[in-house]
C-alpha angles and dihedrals in degrees: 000000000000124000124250131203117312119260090256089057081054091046089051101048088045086060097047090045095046108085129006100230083069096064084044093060096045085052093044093059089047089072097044148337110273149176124242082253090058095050095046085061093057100024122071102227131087127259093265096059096047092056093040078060100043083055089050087045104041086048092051081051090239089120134033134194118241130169096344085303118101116219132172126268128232089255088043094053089047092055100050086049088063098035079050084053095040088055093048091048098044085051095047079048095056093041095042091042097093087058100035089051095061104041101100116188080344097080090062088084105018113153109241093230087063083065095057105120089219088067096046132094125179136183119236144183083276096044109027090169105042094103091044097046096039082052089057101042085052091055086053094055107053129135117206122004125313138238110192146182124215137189092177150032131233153153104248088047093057093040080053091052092047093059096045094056098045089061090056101265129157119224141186121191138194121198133162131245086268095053090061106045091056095045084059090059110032097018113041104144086049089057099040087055088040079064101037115030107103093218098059128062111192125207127204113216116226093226137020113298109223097179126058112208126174123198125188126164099310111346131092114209120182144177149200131207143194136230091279095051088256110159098236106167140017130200124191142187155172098184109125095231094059093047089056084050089051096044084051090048094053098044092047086053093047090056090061099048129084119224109265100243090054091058100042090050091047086053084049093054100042086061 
């Protein structure tokens, strides 16, 4: 097994993580040296307290006492600069974490971009529908043909699909065996396109999808989905690098689906 950090690194980060007005100070004294009367004008804490973290700092040697002024010290700047990551990392967590939550096998090889907060929507107790809406409005919105990866089946997904073809686009589509199954018996008009339209090619995954990801001439849209099929995030982008990944992702997809009317035509034998 290997060995962590000694009890007194613990201790020290717990004294750094145990109130907020510790982490002001360090970042007070980041900007410039000050007195514990200076810091009792931009920290909220009494006198007393300032002085009771100075101590804790100036034991652990992130501080150090000069002229009266207390400043970092290179150590101590060094620590607040992780502490500063940790805390951005710990809020993209917790804004990400709808998305991340729901990835599967997919979040091994996620591009970084794709868990940008700013490219994210996510539904919520408030706005049940926002990832699903957003995702609609994106799919409106393409610019090329598409090439798209799908766990469920819906209306609004197949009106979206209408519209698309009837404006000349080209698109390839990936479902699952359930998908299928359920578009033969709510969404026959759907499937029986998905086999004759000129403009779609549709792929039948050889085990359940649990992603849905949408591709057009420049732009990567994924999404993530619960237990329920619900749409419950949302990532997009534009960046070069994730649309690679996508075009990998759909292609490696695509290797392992059979064409739908040969599966269709194998169903067909096997009654």
């Amino acid at each position: 097994m290997a060995e962590g950090p000694d009890d007194t690194v613990f201790e020290d980060c717990q004294f750094l993580t145990g109130s907020p007005q510790r982490f002001a100070v360090l970042a007070q004294l980041r900007e410039r040296p000050a007195r514990p009367t200076d810091l009792c004008d931009t920290v909220d804490a009494t006198r007393t307290t300032i002085q009771r973290i100075l101590a804790g700092c100036s034991e652990r040697q992130w501080v150090v006492k000069r002229d009266g002024e207390y400043r970092l010290t290179v150590t101590g700047q060094r620590v607040l600069d992780q502490y500063t990551a940790l805390m951005s990392e710990v809020e993209r967590a917790r804004a990400v974490g709808p998305l991340a939550v729901h990835l599967g096998s997919m979040a091994a090889d996620l591009p970084a971009e794709l868990l940008d907060p700013g490219c994210l929507t996510t539904s919520s107790e408030q706005n049940p529908l926002a990832a699903i809406d957003r995702f609609t409005d994106w799919l409106h919105e393409v610019d090329g043909d598409v090439r798209a990866i799908s766990p469920i089946v819906t209306s609004v997904f197949n009106d979206v699909a209408v519209d698309l073809l009837e404006t000349g686009t080209h698109i390839e589509f990936i479902i699952d065996h359930g998908v299928l199954e359920r578009s033969a018996s709510d969404f026959s008009d759907a499937l029986e396109r998905g086999v004759e339209h000129e403009n779609i090619d549709t792929y039948v995954h050889d085990t359940p999808l649990d992603i849905g990801l949408a591709l057009d001439r420049s732009r990567v849209c994924l999404a993530a989905y619960d237990d329920r099929n619900n749409v419950r995030a949302i990532a997009e982008s534009d960046v070069k690098a994730v649309y690679n990944w996508a075009e990998t992702v759909f292609d490696r997809y695509r290797a392992r689906s059979q064409p739908l009317e040969s599966v269709l035509s194998v169903q067909e034998n096997k009654q």
